PDB file of C-alpha atoms in Angstrom:
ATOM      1  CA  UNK Z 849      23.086  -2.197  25.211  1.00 66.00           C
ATOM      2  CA  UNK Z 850      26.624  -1.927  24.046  1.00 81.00           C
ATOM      3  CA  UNK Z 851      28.173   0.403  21.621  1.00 82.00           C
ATOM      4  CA  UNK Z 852      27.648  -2.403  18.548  1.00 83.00           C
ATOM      5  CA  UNK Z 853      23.914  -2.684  19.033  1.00 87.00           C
ATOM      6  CA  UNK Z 854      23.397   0.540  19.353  1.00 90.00           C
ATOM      7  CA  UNK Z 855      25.461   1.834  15.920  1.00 90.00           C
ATOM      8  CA  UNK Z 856      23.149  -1.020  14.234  1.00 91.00           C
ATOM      9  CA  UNK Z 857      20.193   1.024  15.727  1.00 92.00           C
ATOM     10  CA  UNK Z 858      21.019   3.991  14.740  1.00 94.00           C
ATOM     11  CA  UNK Z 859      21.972   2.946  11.282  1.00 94.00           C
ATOM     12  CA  UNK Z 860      18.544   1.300  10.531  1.00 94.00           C
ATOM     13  CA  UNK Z 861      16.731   4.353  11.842  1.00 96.00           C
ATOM     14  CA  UNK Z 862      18.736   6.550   9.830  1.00 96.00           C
ATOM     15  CA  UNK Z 863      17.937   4.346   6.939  1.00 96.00           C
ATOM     16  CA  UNK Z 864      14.383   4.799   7.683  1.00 96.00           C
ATOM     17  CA  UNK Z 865      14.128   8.664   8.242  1.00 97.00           C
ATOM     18  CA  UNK Z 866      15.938   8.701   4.965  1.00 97.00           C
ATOM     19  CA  UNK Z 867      13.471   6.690   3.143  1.00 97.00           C
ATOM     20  CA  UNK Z 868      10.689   8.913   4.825  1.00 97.00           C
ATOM     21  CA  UNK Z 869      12.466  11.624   3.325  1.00 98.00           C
ATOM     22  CA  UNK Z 870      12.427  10.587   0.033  1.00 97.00           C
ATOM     23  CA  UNK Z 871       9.038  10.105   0.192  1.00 97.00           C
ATOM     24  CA  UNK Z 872       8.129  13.376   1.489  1.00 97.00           C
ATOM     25  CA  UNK Z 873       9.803  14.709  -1.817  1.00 96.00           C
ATOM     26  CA  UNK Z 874       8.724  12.162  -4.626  1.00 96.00           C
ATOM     27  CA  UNK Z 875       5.185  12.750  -3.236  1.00 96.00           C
ATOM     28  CA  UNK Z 876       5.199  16.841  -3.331  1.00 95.00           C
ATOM     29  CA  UNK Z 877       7.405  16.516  -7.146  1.00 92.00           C
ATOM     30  CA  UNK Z 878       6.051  13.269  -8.657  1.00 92.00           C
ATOM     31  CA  UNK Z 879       3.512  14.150 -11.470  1.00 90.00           C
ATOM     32  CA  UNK Z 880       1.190  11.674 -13.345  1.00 91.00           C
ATOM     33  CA  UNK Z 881       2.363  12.098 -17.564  1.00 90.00           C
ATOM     34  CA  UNK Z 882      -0.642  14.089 -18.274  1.00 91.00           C
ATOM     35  CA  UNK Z 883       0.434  16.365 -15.798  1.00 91.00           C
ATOM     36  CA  UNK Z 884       3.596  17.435 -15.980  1.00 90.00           C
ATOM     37  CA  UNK Z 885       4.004  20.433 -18.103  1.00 90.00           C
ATOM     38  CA  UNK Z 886       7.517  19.502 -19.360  1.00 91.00           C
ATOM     39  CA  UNK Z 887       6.613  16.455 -21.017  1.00 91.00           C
ATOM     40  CA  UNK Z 888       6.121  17.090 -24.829  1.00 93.00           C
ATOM     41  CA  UNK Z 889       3.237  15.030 -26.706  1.00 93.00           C
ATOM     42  CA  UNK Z 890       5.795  13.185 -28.438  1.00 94.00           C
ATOM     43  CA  UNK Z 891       7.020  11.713 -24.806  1.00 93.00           C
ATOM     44  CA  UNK Z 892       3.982  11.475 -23.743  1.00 92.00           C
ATOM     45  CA  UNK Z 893       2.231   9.211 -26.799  1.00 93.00           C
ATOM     46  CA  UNK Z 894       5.687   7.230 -26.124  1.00 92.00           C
ATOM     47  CA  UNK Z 895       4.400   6.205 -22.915  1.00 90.00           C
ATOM     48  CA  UNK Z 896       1.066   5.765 -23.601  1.00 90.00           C
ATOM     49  CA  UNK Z 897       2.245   3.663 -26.318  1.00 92.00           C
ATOM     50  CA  UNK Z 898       3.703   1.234 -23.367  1.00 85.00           C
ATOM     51  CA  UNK Z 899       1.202  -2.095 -23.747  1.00 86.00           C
ATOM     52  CA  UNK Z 900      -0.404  -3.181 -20.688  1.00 82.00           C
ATOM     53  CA  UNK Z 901       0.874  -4.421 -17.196  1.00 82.00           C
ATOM     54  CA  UNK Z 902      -0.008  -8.284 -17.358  1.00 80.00           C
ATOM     55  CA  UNK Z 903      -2.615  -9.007 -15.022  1.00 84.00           C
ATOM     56  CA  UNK Z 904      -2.084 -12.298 -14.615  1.00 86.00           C
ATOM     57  CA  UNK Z 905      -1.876 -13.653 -11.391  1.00 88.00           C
ATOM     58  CA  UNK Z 906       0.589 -16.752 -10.047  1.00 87.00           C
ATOM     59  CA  UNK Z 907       0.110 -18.703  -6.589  1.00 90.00           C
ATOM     60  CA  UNK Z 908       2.929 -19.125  -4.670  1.00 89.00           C
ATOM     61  CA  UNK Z 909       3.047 -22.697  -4.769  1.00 91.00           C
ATOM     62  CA  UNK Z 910       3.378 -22.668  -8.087  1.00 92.00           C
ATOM     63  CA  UNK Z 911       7.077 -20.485  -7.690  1.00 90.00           C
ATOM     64  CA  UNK Z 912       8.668 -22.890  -5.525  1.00 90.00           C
ATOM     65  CA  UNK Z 913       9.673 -25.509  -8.219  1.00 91.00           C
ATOM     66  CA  UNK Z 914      11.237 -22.778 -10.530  1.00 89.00           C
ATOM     67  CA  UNK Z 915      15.218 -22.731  -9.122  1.00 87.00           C
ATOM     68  CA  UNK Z 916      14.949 -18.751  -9.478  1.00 88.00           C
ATOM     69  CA  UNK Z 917      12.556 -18.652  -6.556  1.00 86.00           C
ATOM     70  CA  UNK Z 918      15.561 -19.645  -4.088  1.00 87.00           C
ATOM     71  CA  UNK Z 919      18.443 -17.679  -2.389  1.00 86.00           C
ATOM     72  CA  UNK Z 920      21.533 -18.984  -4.321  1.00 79.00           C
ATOM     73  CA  UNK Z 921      24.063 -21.035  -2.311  1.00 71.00           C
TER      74      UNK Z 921
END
């Protein structure tokens, strides 16, 4: 391997062990709403107040006409 390939290496694994990282903390800090004791009732009845995720679900097929679904030239 030359020197090129192995910078790109090293770059993508740091960019991995950085990601694991930041996992590692959002999952021993991230709190649902209900439990995080900083949140006033106020805040938290504004989130609750959030309507619903759609659950509607769309087939790929169906994206591929719609010019958004494509990398732009």
């Amino acid at each position: 391997m030359d020197h090129h390939h192995v910078r790109v290496a090293v770059a993508f694994i740091a960019t991995g062990a950085l990601g694991f990282i930041w996992l590692a903390f959002w999952l021993a800090l991230y709190r649902r709403p209900e439990e995080d004791p900083h949140l006033s009732a106020g805040e938290l009845s504004l989130i609750r107040s959030d309507p619903a995720d759609s659950t509607t679900t769309i087939r790929w097929r169906d994206l591929f006409p719609h010019r958004q679904t494509w990398p732009s030239p």
